Amino acid sequence: MSWSFLKNTSDLSEFCENLNNDNWRVELIIEGIHCMSCVSRIENSLHKIKGLNKVNVHLTSNHTIIEWNNNLVKLPMLVEIIHKLGFKAFLSGGDKQLISEQLKSKQMLWNWSVSLICFFQIMMFSMPSYLSGENGLDHNLKSLFDWGSFILIIPVIIFSGKIFFHNAYSGLKNKAINMDLPISLGIILMFLFSVMGTINPSNLFNGKVYYDSISMFIFLLLSSRYLDHKIKTKSWITFTNFFKKLPESSRKVKNKNFKKPRISIVGLNQIRVGDLIQVLPGETINFDGVIVHGSSHLNNMFMTGESTPEAVRIGNYLFAGGINIDGVIYYKVERLRNTSYISKIKKIIEDSQYTKPAFVKMIDKFAQPFLLAIIFLSICSYVIWSPINQQMAINAMISVLIVTCPCALYLSTPIAMSAAANKLAKKGIYIRNLSAFESLAKINLLFLDKTGTLTDSNPSIAQSYLSHSYNHSLIKKIIFQITKDSLHPFSNSLKEKFGDKSNEVELSDLKEISGKGIEAFSETYGKLKLGSAIFCGIDSNEFPSHVNLCQVHLTFDGQW
């Protein structure tokens, strides 16, 4: 992908966010990030560039936030530095990113599958040696099994394990050490000693082979990385799906005659500040703005957590993402999508994913020295054990290289936090800072405000009282017929609880009155009303109710 087209400010505005004057912000997805050393290399290399204000690489999602001064440095130059480090950078978001994630997932699954199949077969060849006892396996039979394992380990190393060698080489090429280097060294050493043991079983290693260990090691590493990738993808999809629910077009009003408006459905990129927008019942508010005509009720629970619709009228401010329930409203656009309140929420959520826990920051600081120490200690282990026992010296050297790799230590914390944030997001709870999870263990007292934002965003029926004067099945059918076209949250709850889709009750003159309820007419039962006690003309005190519960009543010609 060529990035030269982003040198001009006019082109930047389409893909990047202008913070102020010449300062810009962009979100990238970087392929090839596997460990803390990768993150440190990218951040340290970019921090050396004059004009870079901020760079934050998120290990568990591969997403990167870059903020820079466009007068001092251009985005293509920053991306070129990332590419020279051995990584690939793409603009984040949209279907292209989803396709890229799916292709990567498919490739990882292929690598994992090959390692799994070969691992099982190699273990079958190795089991006779483990079960043969003190006398050992017949020489010819062992040689046959070793050569069979040798053939099977080739695709595991070349196909499944190539990712480790590629990452290790990229690090060395850029004079840096990453976690894949000790892994690659361990695999190569085990393979070389195994080949020597296969070709010449009578050498000083007594024909010892490590094919089963190699295949198992690669299989387990790929399993953990595939799981890591799936968690990243799920977290990204969860957060992006929340904002994909917003429509991509609006009803633009071309005149100011609200009785006979001329409406044109246009894309969001054609809307400008000051334009008039019409919103019908059931539609979503696309921009922040002020109502200039009409009144309605809005579902703003995405922002407030409140399940009760909010009444709005002329002069009230609207936020993008709210759902219009019952009335037709016209509003003047005050802020476009990329500067709207919901965009700020999105930015906060995105930034939360790049927050590094204090534990991870500490490991970042010691990443390079620690990896160098691992390699040094592995060499020392071989030197110390070599005069005593060559076989033990090799085992010690390989064990130090593999076992002391801090991959699990570094990945476990951010992955666990991302998974927790993903679960909470599915419940409608968005975490502003992932570091908050670290503070949970220290919290002894929790204070909650009085706004009710801990309630379920969808209202549910807690109590119901049905009159004995009417058939209960009939009441359910009437409730469904009255509420079936209503978008009010209470109507949705009633349909779910009492709805009966069998159309045996014919109603006419259905009319929803904003903030009050719905009325209809039946030739058999007369005038029907479903709504508040005042709307239905009854005294709500006559009916038992919990102090915090809203009441919805159904009357037949004024009779409950």
XYZ file of C-alpha atoms in Angstrom:
560
model
C 0.000 0.000 0.000
C 1.360 3.434 -0.998
C 1.095 6.140 1.659
C 2.310 9.064 -0.477
C -1.253 10.317 -0.995
C -1.397 11.275 2.703
C 1.239 13.987 2.395
C -1.384 16.653 1.709
C -3.529 18.025 4.539
C -6.658 17.821 2.384
C -6.199 14.064 2.036
C -5.364 13.574 5.718
C -8.779 14.811 6.843
C -10.468 11.831 5.197
C -8.497 9.199 7.120
C -7.074 11.019 10.156
C -8.393 13.222 12.950
C -7.286 16.834 13.211
C -6.566 17.568 16.878
C -5.666 21.245 16.514
C -3.874 23.300 13.871
C -1.127 21.059 12.452
C -1.460 18.227 14.978
C -3.064 15.037 13.666
C -4.057 11.638 15.005
C -4.331 8.328 13.155
C -5.095 4.759 14.159
C -3.144 2.005 12.408
C -3.130 -1.751 12.621
C 0.363 -3.242 12.486
C 0.954 -6.827 11.428
C 3.822 -8.842 12.875
C 3.660 -7.739 16.529
C 4.117 -10.771 18.789
C 5.892 -9.669 21.931
C 6.930 -6.782 24.147
C 10.190 -6.394 22.226
C 8.228 -5.715 19.022
C 6.240 -3.009 20.812
C 9.382 -1.425 22.263
C 11.150 -1.387 18.878
C 8.284 0.430 17.179
C 7.737 2.948 19.970
C 11.438 3.672 20.527
C 12.147 4.086 16.800
C 9.252 6.503 16.276
C 9.993 8.505 19.434
C 13.332 9.499 17.878
C 11.542 11.392 15.094
C 11.142 15.142 15.564
C 7.495 16.127 15.319
C 6.081 12.947 16.830
C 3.861 13.832 19.787
C 2.632 10.408 20.848
C 2.813 6.763 19.844
C 1.053 3.978 21.701
C 1.207 0.385 20.459
C -1.269 -2.106 21.895
C 0.182 -5.619 21.984
C -3.039 -7.605 22.299
C -4.851 -5.890 19.408
C -1.934 -4.778 17.160
C -3.590 -1.342 16.994
C -1.419 1.750 17.179
C -2.283 5.382 17.904
C 0.071 7.976 16.399
C -0.143 11.734 16.993
C 2.217 14.029 15.086
C 2.834 17.579 13.868
C 2.325 17.556 10.115
C 4.620 20.565 9.629
C 7.578 18.721 11.124
C 7.017 15.173 9.876
C 4.701 13.463 7.393
C 2.716 10.304 8.083
C 4.230 8.357 5.112
C 7.678 8.830 6.689
C 6.476 7.374 10.002
C 4.888 4.410 8.227
C 8.089 3.837 6.243
C 10.025 3.538 9.516
C 7.537 0.897 10.709
C 7.972 -1.044 7.449
C 11.778 -0.904 7.722
C 11.498 -2.513 11.153
C 9.904 -5.547 9.477
C 6.235 -4.790 10.174
C 3.304 -3.896 7.936
C 1.008 -0.973 8.717
C -2.566 -0.471 7.520
C -5.238 2.110 8.214
C -7.443 0.784 10.989
C -11.173 0.210 10.694
C -13.618 -0.746 7.979
C -14.233 -3.945 6.067
C -10.640 -4.133 4.779
C -9.356 -4.574 8.310
C -11.959 -7.242 9.044
C -10.964 -9.126 5.868
C -7.282 -8.815 6.841
C -8.011 -10.219 10.310
C -9.979 -13.114 8.808
C -7.175 -13.972 6.350
C -4.611 -13.858 9.142
C -6.814 -16.079 11.306
C -7.171 -18.567 8.450
C -3.398 -18.708 7.890
C -2.740 -19.188 11.605
C -5.297 -21.992 11.692
C -3.536 -23.753 8.800
C -0.163 -23.475 10.562
C -1.697 -24.784 13.780
C -3.450 -27.684 11.997
C -0.260 -28.892 10.310
C 1.638 -28.797 13.606
C -1.192 -30.668 15.372
C -1.405 -33.495 12.813
C 2.362 -33.982 12.668
C 2.700 -33.704 16.453
C 0.243 -36.556 17.041
C 1.965 -38.787 14.493
C 5.453 -38.025 15.836
C 4.255 -38.860 19.346
C 3.034 -42.229 18.037
C 6.543 -42.894 16.711
C 8.095 -41.783 20.025
C 5.891 -43.741 22.430
C 7.531 -47.162 21.789
C 10.898 -45.728 22.913
C 9.359 -44.390 26.123
C 7.607 -47.687 26.870
C 10.460 -50.035 25.916
C 11.979 -50.134 29.408
C 15.647 -50.428 30.375
C 16.640 -52.624 27.426
C 15.478 -50.022 24.964
C 13.852 -50.414 21.566
C 15.273 -52.600 18.829
C 17.933 -50.600 16.933
C 16.373 -51.067 13.486
C 12.881 -50.275 14.721
C 14.080 -47.136 16.531
C 15.918 -46.002 13.412
C 12.733 -46.466 11.366
C 10.687 -44.405 13.838
C 13.374 -41.684 13.990
C 13.470 -41.305 10.201
C 9.677 -41.203 10.120
C 9.711 -38.443 12.733
C 12.415 -36.614 10.754
C 10.191 -36.563 7.654
C 7.201 -35.298 9.656
C 9.123 -32.573 11.502
C 10.187 -30.879 8.241
C 6.729 -29.358 7.434
C 6.306 -28.419 11.102
C 9.521 -26.368 11.099
C 9.348 -24.977 7.553
C 5.593 -24.279 7.354
C 4.231 -23.990 10.889
C 7.340 -22.625 12.594
C 8.442 -20.143 9.925
C 6.773 -17.265 11.788
C 9.276 -17.595 14.666
C 12.305 -17.551 12.360
C 10.931 -14.619 10.362
C 10.359 -12.522 13.468
C 13.755 -13.412 14.920
C 15.486 -12.469 11.646
C 13.582 -9.165 11.413
C 14.703 -8.291 14.915
C 18.358 -9.085 14.255
C 18.262 -7.172 10.967
C 17.180 -4.105 12.923
C 19.755 -4.746 15.678
C 17.130 -5.762 18.212
C 16.251 -8.927 20.112
C 12.706 -10.227 20.461
C 11.181 -13.232 22.201
C 11.198 -15.280 19.020
C 15.014 -15.326 18.965
C 15.515 -17.697 21.948
C 12.565 -19.747 20.668
C 14.155 -20.044 17.211
C 17.558 -20.904 18.666
C 15.994 -23.623 20.818
C 14.142 -25.151 17.839
C 17.234 -25.054 15.598
C 19.498 -26.619 18.240
C 17.011 -29.396 19.026
C 16.595 -30.114 15.314
C 20.356 -30.224 14.598
C 21.101 -32.570 17.506
C 18.141 -34.746 16.485
C 19.422 -35.002 12.908
C 22.862 -35.991 14.226
C 21.246 -38.641 16.418
C 19.217 -39.955 13.476
C 22.126 -40.172 11.015
C 24.657 -41.494 13.528
C 22.903 -43.116 16.525
C 26.258 -44.140 18.031
C 27.535 -40.571 18.462
C 28.271 -39.007 21.829
C 24.550 -38.211 22.284
C 23.624 -41.912 22.081
C 21.100 -41.342 19.307
C 18.973 -38.988 21.387
C 16.341 -37.158 19.277
C 13.981 -34.275 20.132
C 11.447 -34.457 17.288
C 8.529 -34.939 19.674
C 9.663 -32.004 21.826
C 10.037 -29.740 18.772
C 6.598 -30.581 17.392
C 4.939 -30.232 20.800
C 6.696 -26.912 21.471
C 5.667 -25.394 18.132
C 2.121 -26.744 18.494
C 1.682 -25.232 21.978
C 3.155 -21.879 20.939
C 0.888 -21.675 17.890
C -2.096 -22.662 20.032
C -1.462 -19.804 22.452
C -0.892 -17.290 19.655
C -4.019 -18.377 17.805
C -6.029 -17.980 21.016
C -4.432 -14.568 21.525
C -5.386 -13.540 17.974
C -8.998 -14.679 18.421
C -9.309 -12.627 21.620
C -7.886 -9.578 19.819
C -10.300 -9.987 16.902
C -13.329 -10.518 19.141
C -12.476 -7.445 21.214
C -12.050 -5.318 18.095
C -15.327 -6.563 16.573
C -17.214 -5.934 19.830
C -16.096 -2.313 20.005
C -16.508 -1.546 16.282
C -19.954 -3.164 16.062
C -21.247 -0.690 18.636
C -20.510 2.193 16.254
C -21.467 0.337 13.071
C -25.088 0.449 14.236
C -25.242 4.116 13.240
C -26.834 4.639 9.783
C -24.797 5.891 6.842
C -27.415 8.283 5.401
C -29.679 11.100 6.590
C -32.880 12.887 5.510
C -31.661 16.337 4.503
C -34.352 19.064 4.424
C -33.962 21.387 1.427
C -36.542 23.967 2.517
C -37.895 25.321 5.805
C -41.531 24.469 5.166
C -42.052 21.839 7.855
C -45.616 21.138 6.697
C -44.431 20.251 3.178
C -40.705 19.633 3.483
C -38.575 18.672 0.481
C -36.495 15.729 1.650
C -33.390 14.252 0.048
C -31.680 11.127 1.420
C -27.922 11.756 1.257
C -24.746 10.165 2.575
C -23.149 11.464 5.758
C -20.213 12.945 3.843
C -22.618 15.357 2.108
C -23.941 16.846 5.358
C -22.484 20.131 6.604
C -22.827 22.092 9.841
C -26.033 24.137 9.703
C -27.985 21.674 7.531
C -31.527 20.703 8.558
C -32.199 17.002 9.156
C -35.545 15.216 9.460
C -35.780 12.226 11.825
C -38.757 9.874 11.642
C -39.895 7.544 14.457
C -37.535 4.588 14.740
C -34.599 6.371 13.110
C -31.255 7.135 14.735
C -29.816 10.612 15.256
C -26.719 10.900 13.055
C -25.239 14.191 14.269
C -25.175 16.416 17.316
C -27.626 19.284 16.872
C -30.516 21.419 18.135
C -34.218 20.728 17.518
C -35.846 23.497 15.467
C -39.261 21.883 14.960
C -41.304 19.065 16.489
C -41.196 17.092 19.719
C -40.633 13.452 20.568
C -39.118 10.985 23.007
C -35.578 9.709 22.538
C -33.904 6.523 23.663
C -30.530 7.794 24.931
C -29.607 4.765 27.001
C -26.371 4.323 25.022
C -25.197 7.491 26.752
C -27.085 7.684 30.051
C -27.863 4.044 30.791
C -31.451 5.105 31.509
C -34.188 2.909 30.070
C -36.857 5.626 30.402
C -37.194 7.651 27.156
C -36.240 11.312 27.352
C -38.784 13.928 26.225
C -37.337 16.476 23.772
C -38.778 19.600 22.140
C -37.712 22.732 20.263
C -34.417 24.073 21.595
C -33.248 20.782 23.133
C -29.812 19.488 22.187
C -29.531 16.092 20.484
C -26.609 13.680 20.528
C -25.682 11.328 17.703
C -26.695 7.764 18.500
C -30.036 8.560 20.143
C -33.094 6.744 18.753
C -36.250 8.704 17.953
C -39.287 6.884 19.365
C -42.592 8.498 18.521
C -42.555 11.982 16.949
C -41.144 13.565 13.789
C -38.409 16.072 14.621
C -36.227 18.468 12.636
C -32.853 19.562 13.917
C -29.966 21.755 12.809
C -26.566 20.055 12.638
C -24.100 21.518 15.146
C -21.336 18.912 14.927
C -20.462 16.369 12.260
C -19.927 12.690 13.047
C -16.164 12.866 13.604
C -16.515 15.662 16.199
C -19.752 14.465 17.811
C -20.140 13.380 21.415
C -20.371 9.720 20.409
C -17.053 10.070 18.550
C -15.496 11.293 21.781
C -16.885 8.219 23.527
C -15.436 6.051 20.767
C -12.042 7.707 21.158
C -12.096 7.142 24.924
C -12.951 3.468 24.397
C -10.227 3.089 21.768
C -7.644 4.822 23.941
C -8.536 2.522 26.823
C -7.392 -0.431 24.732
C -3.925 1.077 24.411
C -3.438 1.645 28.117
C -0.520 -0.385 29.389
C -0.843 -1.845 32.884
C 1.950 -0.904 35.275
C 3.044 -4.545 35.298
C 3.536 -4.514 31.510
C 5.359 -1.172 31.592
C 7.823 -2.675 34.054
C 8.488 -5.643 31.753
C 8.891 -3.268 28.780
C 11.704 -1.543 30.606
C 13.695 -4.745 31.126
C 12.751 -6.589 27.901
C 16.012 -6.267 25.957
C 18.372 -6.879 28.919
C 16.303 -9.873 29.995
C 16.426 -11.534 26.558
C 20.177 -10.948 26.340
C 20.538 -12.493 29.789
C 18.583 -15.573 28.660
C 20.947 -16.193 25.743
C 24.001 -15.589 27.941
C 22.749 -17.954 30.659
C 21.986 -20.680 28.123
C 25.576 -20.514 26.875
C 26.866 -20.580 30.451
C 24.713 -23.637 31.184
C 26.278 -25.507 28.282
C 29.831 -24.489 29.255
C 29.333 -25.542 32.890
C 27.742 -28.918 32.128
C 29.794 -29.810 29.059
C 32.828 -31.278 30.901
C 30.504 -33.394 33.042
C 27.906 -34.678 30.573
C 27.382 -33.545 26.974
C 23.794 -34.767 26.917
C 22.989 -32.870 30.109
C 24.774 -29.764 28.767
C 22.569 -29.697 25.663
C 19.413 -30.274 27.692
C 20.328 -27.445 30.080
C 21.134 -24.999 27.275
C 17.894 -25.680 25.375
C 15.813 -25.614 28.564
C 17.116 -22.168 29.533
C 16.360 -20.806 26.050
C 12.789 -22.085 26.008
C 11.539 -22.222 29.582
C 12.728 -18.755 30.621
C 11.035 -17.004 27.675
C 8.622 -14.488 29.295
C 5.961 -14.701 26.564
C 3.278 -16.049 28.884
C 4.204 -13.600 31.634
C 3.946 -10.612 29.320
C 0.899 -11.700 27.309
C -1.279 -13.029 30.122
C -2.023 -9.678 31.796
C -3.061 -7.603 28.737
C -4.952 -10.541 27.202
C -6.893 -11.116 30.418
C -7.727 -7.415 30.637
C -8.804 -7.232 26.984
C -10.991 -10.302 27.441
C -12.583 -8.763 30.541
C -13.189 -5.466 28.725
C -14.711 -7.419 25.828
C -17.136 -9.223 28.164
C -18.137 -5.954 29.814
C -18.653 -4.274 26.428
C -21.137 -6.994 25.484
C -23.067 -5.994 28.618
C -22.997 -2.336 27.595
C -20.250 -1.370 30.062
C -17.210 0.312 28.506
C -13.927 0.640 30.374
C -12.170 3.983 30.106
C -8.813 2.745 31.380
C -7.725 -0.904 31.499
C -5.453 -0.089 34.422
C -8.623 0.116 36.514
C -8.573 -3.689 36.667
C -5.305 -3.509 38.612
C -6.975 -1.297 41.217
C -9.901 -3.641 41.823
C -7.915 -5.758 44.282
C -7.327 -2.672 46.448
C -10.958 -1.495 46.535
C -12.878 -2.058 49.777
C -15.761 0.397 49.333
C -17.796 1.253 46.234
C -19.937 4.398 45.861
C -22.730 4.510 43.257
C -24.519 7.623 42.015
C -28.299 7.999 41.927
C -28.861 8.216 38.154
C -29.831 4.583 37.807
C -27.101 3.854 35.285
C -26.555 0.448 36.877
C -30.003 -0.673 35.786
C -30.600 -2.797 32.722
C -30.900 -0.615 29.631
C -33.944 -2.603 28.516
C -36.975 -2.333 30.849
C -38.644 -5.557 31.928
C -41.977 -6.318 33.557
C -41.589 -6.976 37.281
C -45.260 -7.255 38.316
C -48.509 -7.731 36.425
C -52.157 -7.663 37.499
C -54.852 -8.926 35.129
C -58.542 -8.247 35.667
C -60.790 -11.277 36.135
C -63.438 -9.562 33.992
C -61.648 -10.476 30.765
C -60.037 -13.573 29.330
C -56.287 -13.409 29.914
C -55.527 -14.821 26.479
C -57.637 -12.048 24.948
C -55.754 -9.379 26.895
C -52.434 -10.710 25.571
C -53.699 -10.563 21.997
C -54.964 -7.006 22.437
C -51.644 -5.895 23.976
C -49.739 -7.298 21.028
C -52.023 -5.673 18.444
C -51.768 -2.277 20.160
C -47.982 -2.320 20.635
C -46.780 -4.223 17.553
C -45.828 -1.067 15.604
C -44.649 0.975 18.585
C -40.927 1.594 19.155
C -41.256 2.644 22.781
C -39.092 0.534 25.167
C -42.165 -0.206 27.301
C -44.014 -1.464 24.204
C -41.117 -3.778 23.383
C -41.226 -5.217 26.910
C -44.998 -5.704 26.730
C -44.727 -7.473 23.378
C -42.075 -9.775 24.776
C -44.038 -10.554 27.945
C -47.657 -10.657 26.805
C -47.478 -10.601 23.024
C -49.641 -13.110 21.160
C -49.057 -12.946 17.413
C -52.314 -14.675 16.495
C -54.280 -11.921 14.777
C -57.795 -12.467 16.167
C -58.439 -8.911 17.386
C -59.098 -6.249 14.770
C -58.205 -2.716 15.824
C -58.552 0.596 14.039
C -57.621 4.249 14.598
C -54.338 3.337 16.293
C -52.674 6.479 17.611
C -49.546 6.828 19.739
C -49.511 9.963 21.878
C -46.012 11.031 22.862
C -45.308 10.659 26.577
C -48.742 9.240 27.363
C -49.606 5.992 25.598
C -51.472 4.392 22.698
C -55.174 4.445 21.940
C -57.170 2.313 19.487
C -60.757 1.355 18.660
C -62.365 -2.087 18.566
C -65.936 -2.655 17.387
C -66.281 -5.365 20.045
C -64.550 -3.753 23.041
C -64.878 -0.059 22.266
C -62.113 2.478 22.893
C -58.881 0.932 24.139
C -56.109 2.797 25.923
C -52.673 1.503 26.883
C -50.382 3.822 28.812
C -49.976 5.842 31.976
C -52.651 5.994 34.687
C -53.460 9.630 33.887
C -53.782 8.833 30.175
C -56.142 5.939 30.932
C -58.147 8.051 33.401
C -57.630 5.928 36.508
C -56.117 6.394 39.958
C -52.734 4.645 40.098
C -52.862 4.548 43.914
C -55.535 1.882 43.707
C -52.980 -0.605 42.431
C -50.068 -2.050 44.454
C -46.675 -1.203 43.046
C -43.061 -0.986 44.066
C -41.999 2.598 44.684
C -39.545 2.643 41.735
C -41.697 0.839 39.177
C -43.456 2.568 36.278
C -47.096 1.618 35.729
C -48.677 0.816 32.361
C -52.459 0.278 32.248
C -54.931 -1.117 29.717
C -58.564 0.071 29.765
C -61.699 -0.866 27.811
C -63.928 2.209 27.368
C -62.435 3.697 30.528
C -62.809 0.495 32.560
C -59.654 -1.198 33.932
